[in-house]
Amino acid sequence: MSLNKKESSSNTELSQGNTPELPSIASPLNDQQLNQLQQTVTSLSSQQLAWVSGYFWGLSQNQPAAAAAPINQAAAVVATKPAGKLSIIFASQTGNAKGVAEALEQEAKAQGIAVALYDASDYKGKNLAKETHVIVVASTNGEGEAPDNAIELHEFLQSKKAPKLPNLNYAVIGLGDSSYEFFCQTGKDFDAYLSKLGATSFIDRIDCDVDYEAQAKEWRGKALESVKEALSSGTEADVVQLPVGQAAVGHSQYNKQNPYTATLLASQKVTGRDSGKDVRHIEIDLDGSGITYQPGDALGVWYENSSELANAILAKVGLSGVESVDVEGESLSIHSALVAKYEITSANPQLVSKFAELSGSKKLQKLVENKDKLREYASNTQIIDVLGEKKTKLTAEELVGLLRGLTPRLYSIASAQSEVEEEVHLTVGVVEYAQGDETRFGGASSFLSHRLEEGAEVKVFIENNNNFKLPQDDNTPVIMIGPGTGIAPFRSFLQERDNRDAQGKNWLFFGDRTFTQDFLYQVEWQKYLKSGLLTQLDVAFSRDQQDKIYVQHRILENGEKLWQWIQDGAYLYICGDATRMAKDVHEALIEIAQQHGKLSRQQAEELMNNLRKEKRYQRDVY
Ligand code: NAP
């Protein structure tokens, strides 16, 4: 069914509750079809009609019905002007880009813009040729790679199969971390690919850093203004108010901006007395919150900084702490602002560059000239030690001008609700190291493990991760690779499979420093081995012998068997360190495919790519 402008005004009337009547205009339908349609629409409410119009619009775009429907069923597409909707596509790893995309969707709806929201993995690249307005919200993985949910779309747009896009107006907002070399690379890529395919950018791309909220909000406002202007083409009738539907299934009222105030039930050290690491098993009570989560999801934790650290920073720059600063329209003492509003532990290259200028430190100024060295220094030095490079008096405004806003930390959830019900468990590695005579602590990990008493309040929210999920079919075998605190989601997976009485085989690879001190959740794995839930457990303790033994060594030793599991349809999961471990494990998997599958290097890489596309190779790494 195609709708034209005259139909638009009819639809506007319908949505205001007038009697449904099909427009008496030239129609591509024959009389019989029109009659049937007439009979059907008279039984529908205006809201149902609005939904149906969006549904048919989606079908006309050759998408399967499920994919055509927007992610949130509430976002029924009401396209009074068929080519006049806004599609928002998110490429998201940890949920930030998804959050920005959802905010865009809500704001577009509030302005009466017809809008559809897509996870990049559900979006068919060739459909871009049928769009008029698209906004891509893209985050970037560590080394400039696209997030897992967008790898296919990212590849497609560079391929020969990508369509020309002369009618497409697009905008890109990139999210990233400027501490990394390939800052916002995926956003830059999407911008370049769309432009190369002939699409026109309707607003300049912005590349947002970790404290992106305010900048992203301003950009969203400008982008939607532009979309609204283009879609309405000066007539009110082209833009209609969308129906407000019910929230998506499992959607909680709590989110990053509106976290739930939970209580800490337990914080227990799970590494031995003589371990070089302090890893905590944390239990948080969600009782009465109605919050639900799935294995593979993450918990966002808002934390407060240490008051002592805030005082030490203030002393370094000659401030007493009572000086007031304006934070988002609120006047606060600089001490309170440092504790509750700003990141005061991890440094970043911008902070170092700005302080180099303010302080005139020769050492820092030299570092600023070499981007690689600057990044390395910033990632290995806490803010207090950057400020310590040269004694410098700063005003309160100058100090906060150096800092990024506080952002919540995300931890992979280590429990399944089928086991722990209204609790959520985490496995937290406490960041703590000596710096000269002093000890430096991580912001969130020391909050959870040292400063938060059991029974105290902690603000949390669930960050869904659809890129790290157990297979739907409980009979599917799974292979889980999780050294260190990367073990967390696999505790959740196994609890879930245990409670679901899933029959699929489970193989766990775990690695850490020593068997006696660092074997996280050992008793639980032994219990699962005994019950048969865990089919096989392979461990690699790197410091129990002279030569390092890592999980990938165990994977290679079991190459033939592992290859057989893959042939039998196993799903592969990796969680933990992204920079070295995940790459080395990936290499080991390629090696196994070559050796036991007799594939060339290129074929082995293609196999891994295909497994990833089929969601049989999922990673939660950073
Ligand atoms: P870790 O530093 O990753 O160490 C665990 C084990 O891995 C050690 O035996 C270590 O050996 C070994 N290892 C070092 N290099 C390796 C490599 N290239 N390949 C394979 N193994 C290697 O453990 P962690 O301190 O617990 O940190 C875990 C990582 O996971 C962190 O980067 C964290 O951010 C990330 N992560 C955590 C979560 C969570 O929710 N807790 C979720 C996702 C990711 P040696 O030290 O003896 O060399």
XYZ file of N, CA and C and ligand atoms in Angstrom, residues 277 279 410-413 427-429 483-486 488-489 511-513 540-543 548-552 575-578 580-581 584-585 620-622, ligand 1:
162
model
N 46.820 -10.545 43.657
C 45.637 -9.804 43.212
C 44.523 -9.884 44.249
N 40.707 -9.997 44.188
C 39.496 -10.102 43.374
C 38.322 -10.331 44.312
N 31.021 -0.485 33.994
C 30.205 -1.654 33.647
C 30.934 -2.925 34.035
N 30.243 -3.822 34.713
C 30.815 -5.127 35.069
C 29.934 -6.235 34.493
N 30.569 -7.241 33.888
C 29.807 -8.387 33.384
C 29.179 -9.095 34.583
N 27.910 -9.406 34.478
C 27.198 -10.020 35.604
C 27.625 -11.478 35.773
N 32.160 -10.058 39.633
C 33.522 -10.484 39.975
C 34.420 -9.286 39.659
N 34.912 -8.652 40.692
C 35.594 -7.369 40.496
C 37.076 -7.471 40.871
N 37.935 -7.181 39.919
C 39.368 -7.123 40.196
C 39.679 -5.746 40.778
N 39.710 -16.171 31.118
C 40.745 -16.033 32.134
C 40.514 -14.831 33.054
N 41.054 -14.892 34.266
C 40.932 -13.786 35.222
C 39.470 -13.497 35.519
N 39.168 -12.189 35.691
C 37.784 -11.823 35.988
C 36.884 -12.002 34.765
N 37.470 -12.323 33.630
C 36.691 -12.681 32.440
C 35.839 -13.925 32.676
N 33.559 -14.087 34.880
C 32.265 -13.655 35.437
C 31.034 -14.152 34.659
N 30.910 -13.837 33.364
C 29.648 -14.205 32.699
C 29.446 -15.704 32.584
N 41.957 -19.345 33.208
C 43.378 -19.166 33.461
C 43.602 -18.059 34.458
N 44.622 -18.201 35.275
C 45.013 -17.100 36.160
C 46.445 -17.355 36.616
N 46.901 -16.589 37.586
C 48.320 -16.690 37.927
C 48.696 -18.023 38.575
N 44.709 -22.983 33.065
C 46.087 -22.602 32.731
C 46.579 -21.644 33.805
N 47.494 -22.093 34.656
C 48.021 -21.204 35.691
C 49.391 -20.705 35.248
N 49.426 -19.423 34.915
C 50.580 -18.869 34.200
C 51.849 -18.810 35.043
N 51.706 -18.690 36.357
C 52.912 -18.459 37.172
C 53.262 -19.647 38.068
N 55.327 -19.453 30.815
C 53.915 -19.060 30.918
C 53.023 -20.071 30.214
N 51.997 -20.469 30.896
C 50.961 -21.278 30.234
C 49.665 -20.483 30.316
N 49.107 -20.221 29.135
C 47.882 -19.433 29.048
C 46.747 -20.291 28.488
N 45.522 -19.755 28.570
C 44.361 -20.523 28.069
C 44.549 -20.973 26.618
N 45.172 -20.125 25.795
C 45.310 -20.517 24.382
C 46.192 -21.753 24.212
N 35.669 -14.004 27.132
C 35.503 -12.810 27.965
C 36.806 -12.495 28.682
N 37.156 -11.219 28.738
C 38.356 -10.797 29.464
C 39.131 -9.743 28.693
N 40.420 -9.754 28.874
C 41.302 -8.737 28.317
C 41.267 -8.700 26.779
N 41.007 -7.502 26.241
C 40.876 -7.369 24.784
C 42.219 -7.210 24.094
N 45.445 -8.251 24.608
C 46.344 -9.362 24.269
C 45.607 -10.697 24.229
N 44.944 -11.047 25.342
C 44.357 -12.379 25.447
C 43.386 -12.693 24.302
N 45.164 -13.352 21.072
C 45.929 -14.603 21.065
C 44.998 -15.819 20.992
N 43.869 -15.746 21.687
C 42.914 -16.858 21.640
C 42.334 -16.973 20.227
N 33.062 -10.696 24.868
C 32.804 -9.601 25.807
C 34.192 -9.207 26.313
N 34.864 -8.388 25.539
C 36.267 -8.093 25.860
C 36.521 -6.588 25.870
N 37.336 -6.144 26.784
C 37.745 -4.738 26.779
C 38.967 -4.537 27.653
P 44.324 -10.945 33.544
O 45.221 -9.797 33.758
O 43.665 -11.078 32.207
O 45.118 -12.265 33.935
C 44.493 -13.537 33.930
C 45.453 -14.551 33.389
O 45.661 -14.281 32.010
C 46.811 -14.501 34.072
O 47.225 -15.813 34.275
C 47.674 -13.818 33.043
O 49.025 -14.253 33.118
C 47.052 -14.350 31.782
N 47.470 -13.651 30.570
C 48.298 -12.597 30.407
N 48.485 -12.334 29.112
C 47.762 -13.229 28.435
C 47.552 -13.470 27.060
N 48.120 -12.727 26.118
N 46.752 -14.488 26.712
C 46.157 -15.257 27.634
N 46.311 -15.090 28.951
C 47.103 -14.080 29.349
O 43.170 -11.040 34.635
P 42.397 -9.928 35.392
O 43.354 -9.080 36.154
O 41.347 -10.596 36.141
O 41.810 -9.054 34.215
C 40.844 -9.581 33.348
C 40.582 -8.668 32.186
O 39.237 -8.895 31.830
C 40.693 -7.182 32.451
O 41.238 -6.576 31.307
C 39.231 -6.757 32.618
O 39.025 -5.411 32.275
C 38.566 -7.671 31.646
N 37.146 -7.925 31.819
C 36.566 -8.065 33.057
C 35.209 -8.311 33.137
C 34.503 -8.382 34.449
O 33.318 -8.183 34.526
N 35.119 -8.674 35.523
C 34.456 -8.467 32.012
C 35.105 -8.368 30.784
C 36.431 -8.098 30.713
P 50.264 -13.362 33.624
O 49.704 -12.185 34.352
O 51.015 -14.294 34.515
O 51.023 -13.007 32.395
